[in-house]
Amino acid sequence: MRLAILGAGDVGRSVADLAGEYGHEVVALADSTNAVIDDDGIDVEGALQRKRSGEPVGVDDPDDVFEGEYDVLVEATPTTLGDAEPGFTHVERALEADRHVVLANKGPVAERYDELRALEDESAGSIRFEATVGGAIPVLSTIEDETPQAVTAVRGVLNGTANFILTRMAAEGLDYDHVLAEAQDLGVAEADPTFDVDGTDAALKFVILANVLSDGGFALEDADVEGIQNIPGSALNLAAEDGRTIRLIGEATREGVRVAPRLVPQNGPLAVTGTRNIVQIETRHAGSLHSSGRGAGGPETATAVLSDVSRLADR
């Protein structure tokens, strides 16, 4: 498949770098200001080297990507809330041209799911978005294989930054501000960690899951969300005395979305440590299915994107 990649951050660059291993060709790579486009295949290493050096990724206009010869648009621009722009318009333009779209950008899927599906219905192209939930963990494909109708709920830990902070607070008896500063020094937390620690990032992922289970109807504003900023170290100490710990747990059902700190057994499946994620899928016929792994990172998320591309190629 010929890939046009919008977004040259960690995920977009990793998709470009790994595409050849999956048997796909990159014909365009764009960031917010520049692009490199070649219908015969771009020089991926050259483009990535220019990006690493702080040079323009290419000399083309990012808008010209849509005029090129591509099979799949990879939407890997930063997630935005509300109108989910410009990601939503990127998807719209590709579908209107009867091209496939694979999203790593959570915004359009969480905030405008029903509109995406309506556009897909009118197009010869399809949308897939495994990479929007859980990085390398095959959450959505597992639900697809089981069929959404057979899944009753999905819960778990889907933010590595929050999980790292809670893990360190519990293990070292440290307070939130101390561990947050440590996480920022290590690159685990952003300079502005709000999106992660207030539960928004996890909520977006569980809203996407609720949309998949219900075939739409949810946006971020429908989620009940509480973050970890106000958890004192003493709460984790008290939990440990009772053989429990605290994790930022999300749950998606057909009735709604809830993300909040919850007590879980210290040795239970939801008590993953560090930056690991875990998803627990409750099914009608196969019981409880658990998947755990790296929920973020460029190469990890790129594997989910390229898995989706390969599924489209196999149709």
Coordinates of C-alpha atoms in Angstrom, one line a residue:
M1 CA 0.0 0.0 0.0
R2 CA 1.2 3.6 -0.7
L3 CA 1.1 5.7 2.4
A4 CA 0.7 9.4 2.8
I5 CA 1.6 10.4 6.3
L6 CA 0.4 13.6 7.9
G7 CA 2.3 14.4 11.1
A8 CA 6.0 14.0 11.5
G9 CA 6.2 13.6 15.3
D10 CA 7.3 10.4 17.0
V11 CA 4.5 8.3 15.6
G12 CA 4.5 9.7 12.0
R13 CA 8.3 9.4 11.8
S14 CA 8.2 5.8 13.1
V15 CA 5.5 4.8 10.6
A16 CA 7.6 6.1 7.8
D17 CA 10.7 4.4 9.2
L18 CA 9.0 1.0 9.6
A19 CA 6.6 1.0 6.6
G20 CA 9.1 -0.9 4.4
E21 CA 9.4 -3.8 6.9
Y22 CA 5.6 -4.3 6.5
G23 CA 5.7 -4.2 2.7
H24 CA 4.3 -0.7 2.3
E25 CA 5.7 2.4 0.5
V26 CA 5.7 6.0 1.7
V27 CA 4.8 8.5 -1.0
A28 CA 4.3 11.5 1.2
L29 CA 5.4 12.8 4.7
A30 CA 4.2 16.1 6.0
D31 CA 4.5 18.2 9.1
S32 CA 2.5 21.4 9.7
T33 CA 4.6 23.5 7.4
N34 CA 6.3 21.4 4.8
A35 CA 6.1 18.1 3.0
V36 CA 8.0 15.7 0.8
I37 CA 5.9 14.1 -1.9
D38 CA 6.9 11.6 -4.6
D39 CA 4.4 9.2 -6.2
D40 CA 7.2 6.8 -6.9
G41 CA 8.2 6.7 -3.2
I42 CA 10.1 9.3 -1.1
D43 CA 13.6 8.9 0.3
V44 CA 12.4 8.1 3.8
E45 CA 15.8 8.2 5.5
G46 CA 16.7 11.5 3.9
A47 CA 13.4 13.1 5.0
L48 CA 13.8 11.7 8.6
Q49 CA 17.4 13.0 8.7
R50 CA 16.3 16.5 7.6
K51 CA 13.6 16.4 10.4
R52 CA 16.1 15.3 13.0
S53 CA 18.5 18.2 11.9
G54 CA 15.8 20.8 12.3
E55 CA 15.5 21.4 8.5
P56 CA 12.3 21.4 6.5
V57 CA 11.1 17.8 5.9
G58 CA 10.7 18.8 2.2
V59 CA 9.9 21.6 -0.1
D60 CA 6.3 20.7 -1.0
D61 CA 3.1 22.2 0.5
P62 CA 1.4 19.8 3.0
D63 CA -1.9 20.6 1.2
D64 CA -0.6 18.9 -1.9
V65 CA -0.4 15.6 -0.2
F66 CA -4.1 15.1 -1.0
E67 CA -3.4 15.5 -4.7
G68 CA -0.9 12.7 -4.7
E69 CA -1.2 9.0 -5.6
Y70 CA -1.7 7.3 -2.3
D71 CA -3.8 4.4 -1.0
V72 CA -3.9 5.2 2.7
L73 CA -3.8 8.4 4.5
V74 CA -2.1 8.0 7.9
E75 CA -3.4 10.8 10.2
A76 CA -0.8 11.3 12.9
T77 CA -1.1 15.0 13.6
P78 CA -1.5 16.0 17.3
T79 CA -4.8 15.3 19.0
T80 CA -7.1 18.2 19.4
L81 CA -10.4 18.4 21.3
G82 CA -13.8 19.9 20.4
D83 CA -13.9 20.2 16.6
A84 CA -10.9 17.8 16.3
E85 CA -9.4 20.0 13.6
P86 CA -7.4 19.9 11.4
G87 CA -7.4 16.1 11.8
F88 CA -11.1 15.7 11.0
T89 CA -10.8 17.7 7.7
H90 CA -7.8 15.6 6.7
V91 CA -9.9 12.4 7.1
E92 CA -12.9 14.0 5.3
R93 CA -10.8 15.0 2.3
A94 CA -9.3 11.5 2.0
L95 CA -12.6 9.7 2.3
E96 CA -14.2 12.1 -0.2
A97 CA -11.4 11.0 -2.6
D98 CA -12.3 7.3 -1.9
R99 CA -9.0 6.7 -0.1
H100 CA -8.5 4.7 3.1
V101 CA -7.6 6.4 6.4
V102 CA -5.7 5.1 9.4
L103 CA -5.7 7.3 12.5
A104 CA -3.3 7.6 15.3
N105 CA -5.0 11.0 16.2
K106 CA -7.6 10.4 18.9
G107 CA -9.5 13.6 18.4
P108 CA -11.7 12.8 15.4
V109 CA -12.6 9.4 16.7
A110 CA -13.4 10.5 20.2
E111 CA -15.1 13.8 19.4
R112 CA -16.7 13.3 16.0
Y113 CA -17.2 9.5 15.7
D114 CA -20.7 9.6 14.2
E115 CA -19.6 12.1 11.5
L116 CA -16.6 9.9 10.6
R117 CA -18.8 6.9 10.1
A118 CA -21.2 8.9 8.0
L119 CA -18.4 10.0 5.8
E120 CA -17.1 6.4 5.6
D121 CA -20.6 5.2 4.5
E122 CA -20.4 7.6 1.5
S123 CA -16.9 6.6 0.5
A124 CA -15.2 3.6 -1.1
G125 CA -12.5 4.1 1.5
S126 CA -12.5 2.8 5.1
I127 CA -11.3 4.1 8.4
R128 CA -9.3 2.2 11.0
F129 CA -7.9 3.5 14.3
E130 CA -6.2 0.8 16.4
A131 CA -3.4 3.2 17.3
T132 CA -5.8 5.6 19.1
V133 CA -6.2 3.2 22.1
G134 CA -3.4 1.5 23.9
G135 CA -0.5 1.9 21.5
A136 CA 0.9 -1.5 20.6
I137 CA -1.8 -3.4 22.5
P138 CA -4.4 -4.8 20.1
V139 CA -7.5 -3.6 21.9
L140 CA -9.7 -2.6 19.0
S141 CA -8.8 -5.6 16.8
T142 CA -9.6 -7.9 19.7
I143 CA -13.0 -6.3 20.1
E144 CA -13.5 -6.5 16.3
D145 CA -12.6 -10.2 16.4
E146 CA -15.0 -10.9 19.2
T147 CA -17.6 -8.5 17.7
P148 CA -18.6 -5.4 19.6
Q149 CA -22.0 -6.9 20.4
A150 CA -20.3 -9.7 22.4
V151 CA -18.3 -7.3 24.5
T152 CA -20.1 -5.9 27.6
A153 CA -17.4 -3.6 29.0
V154 CA -13.8 -2.6 28.7
R155 CA -11.8 -1.3 31.6
G156 CA -8.1 -0.8 32.5
V157 CA -5.2 1.5 32.7
L158 CA -4.6 3.5 29.5
N159 CA -2.2 6.3 30.6
G160 CA 1.4 5.5 31.2
T161 CA 2.3 8.8 32.8
A162 CA -0.3 8.6 35.5
N163 CA 0.5 5.0 36.1
F164 CA 4.2 5.8 36.5
I165 CA 3.4 8.6 39.0
L166 CA 1.1 6.3 41.1
T167 CA 3.6 3.5 41.0
R168 CA 6.5 5.6 42.2
M169 CA 4.3 7.3 44.9
A170 CA 3.4 3.8 46.3
A171 CA 6.8 2.3 46.0
E172 CA 8.8 5.1 47.5
G173 CA 6.3 6.9 49.8
L174 CA 6.8 10.1 47.8
D175 CA 4.3 12.9 47.3
Y176 CA 2.7 13.7 43.9
D177 CA 4.7 16.9 43.2
H178 CA 8.0 15.2 43.8
V179 CA 7.2 12.2 41.5
L180 CA 5.8 14.5 38.8
A181 CA 9.1 16.4 38.7
E182 CA 11.0 13.2 38.5
A183 CA 8.7 12.0 35.7
Q184 CA 9.3 15.2 33.8
D185 CA 13.1 14.8 34.3
L186 CA 12.9 11.3 32.9
G187 CA 10.8 12.4 29.9
V188 CA 7.9 10.3 31.1
A189 CA 5.7 13.4 31.7
E190 CA 5.4 16.4 29.4
A191 CA 6.4 19.9 30.6
D192 CA 2.6 20.5 30.8
P193 CA 1.3 17.1 32.0
T194 CA -2.3 18.2 32.4
F195 CA -3.7 16.1 29.6
D196 CA -2.3 13.0 31.3
V197 CA -2.7 13.6 35.0
D198 CA -6.2 15.1 34.9
G199 CA -7.5 12.0 33.1
T200 CA -8.3 13.6 29.7
D201 CA -6.0 11.3 27.7
A202 CA -7.4 8.2 29.2
A203 CA -10.9 9.5 28.9
L204 CA -10.5 10.0 25.2
K205 CA -9.4 6.4 24.7
F206 CA -12.4 5.1 26.7
V207 CA -14.8 7.3 24.8
I208 CA -13.4 5.7 21.6
L209 CA -14.1 2.3 23.1
A210 CA -17.6 3.3 24.1
N211 CA -18.2 4.5 20.6
V212 CA -17.1 1.2 19.2
L213 CA -19.3 -0.8 21.6
S214 CA -22.3 1.4 20.9
D215 CA -21.7 2.3 17.3
G216 CA -21.4 6.0 18.3
G217 CA -23.1 8.5 20.5
F218 CA -20.2 9.5 22.8
A219 CA -17.8 12.4 23.0
L220 CA -15.4 13.6 25.7
E221 CA -18.0 15.8 27.3
D222 CA -20.1 12.7 28.1
A223 CA -17.3 11.1 30.2
D224 CA -17.1 11.3 34.0
V225 CA -13.5 12.1 34.6
E226 CA -11.3 12.6 37.7
G227 CA -7.5 12.8 37.7
I228 CA -4.7 11.9 40.1
Q229 CA -3.5 15.4 41.1
N230 CA -5.2 15.4 44.5
I231 CA -4.2 11.9 45.7
P232 CA -2.0 12.2 48.8
G233 CA 0.9 9.8 49.4
S234 CA -0.9 8.8 52.6
A235 CA -3.8 7.3 50.6
L236 CA -1.4 4.9 48.9
N237 CA 0.2 4.0 52.2
L238 CA -3.2 3.2 53.7
A239 CA -4.2 1.2 50.6
A240 CA -1.0 -0.9 50.9
E241 CA -1.8 -1.8 54.5
D242 CA -4.9 -3.4 53.2
G243 CA -3.1 -5.2 50.3
R244 CA -4.3 -2.7 47.7
T245 CA -3.0 0.2 45.6
I246 CA -4.5 3.0 43.6
R247 CA -4.6 3.1 39.8
L248 CA -6.3 5.5 37.3
I249 CA -8.9 3.1 36.0
G250 CA -11.2 3.8 33.0
E251 CA -14.3 1.9 32.0
A252 CA -16.4 2.0 28.9
T253 CA -19.8 0.4 28.5
R254 CA -22.8 1.1 26.3
E255 CA -24.1 3.3 29.2
G256 CA -21.2 5.6 29.5
V257 CA -17.5 6.3 30.3
R258 CA -15.9 6.7 33.7
V259 CA -12.2 7.5 34.5
A260 CA -11.1 7.9 38.1
P261 CA -8.5 6.7 40.7
R262 CA -9.7 3.4 42.1
L263 CA -8.5 0.9 44.7
V264 CA -7.3 -2.3 43.1
P265 CA -5.6 -5.5 44.6
Q266 CA -1.8 -5.0 44.7
N267 CA -1.3 -8.4 43.0
G268 CA -4.3 -8.1 40.7
P269 CA -4.2 -7.7 37.0
L270 CA -5.0 -4.0 37.0
A271 CA -2.1 -3.1 39.2
V272 CA 0.4 -2.8 36.4
T273 CA 3.5 -0.9 37.2
G274 CA 5.6 1.9 35.6
T275 CA 4.4 3.1 32.2
R276 CA 2.7 -0.2 31.2
N277 CA -1.0 -0.2 30.2
I278 CA -3.5 -3.0 30.6
V279 CA -6.9 -3.6 29.1
Q280 CA -9.6 -6.0 30.4
I281 CA -12.3 -6.8 27.9
E282 CA -15.4 -8.4 29.4
T283 CA -17.2 -10.7 26.9
R284 CA -20.4 -12.6 26.8
H285 CA -18.9 -15.9 25.6
A286 CA -15.1 -15.8 26.2
G287 CA -15.0 -14.4 29.7
S288 CA -12.5 -11.8 30.6
L289 CA -9.6 -11.1 28.1
H290 CA -6.5 -9.3 29.3
S291 CA -3.9 -7.5 27.2
S292 CA -0.9 -5.6 28.6
G293 CA 2.0 -3.7 27.1
R294 CA 3.5 -0.4 26.1
G295 CA 0.6 2.0 25.6
A296 CA 2.6 4.8 23.9
G297 CA 5.8 5.5 22.1
G298 CA 6.6 6.1 18.4
P299 CA 7.6 2.6 17.3
E300 CA 5.0 1.0 19.5
T301 CA 2.1 3.1 18.2
A302 CA 3.5 2.8 14.6
T303 CA 3.1 -1.0 14.8
A304 CA -0.7 -0.5 15.5
V305 CA -0.9 1.9 12.5
L306 CA 0.9 -0.5 10.2
S307 CA -1.2 -3.4 11.4
D308 CA -4.3 -1.5 10.4
V309 CA -2.7 -0.8 7.0
S310 CA -2.1 -4.5 6.5
R311 CA -5.7 -5.3 7.4
L312 CA -6.8 -2.9 4.7
A313 CA -4.4 -4.5 2.2
D314 CA -5.8 -7.9 3.0
R315 CA -9.4 -7.0 2.2

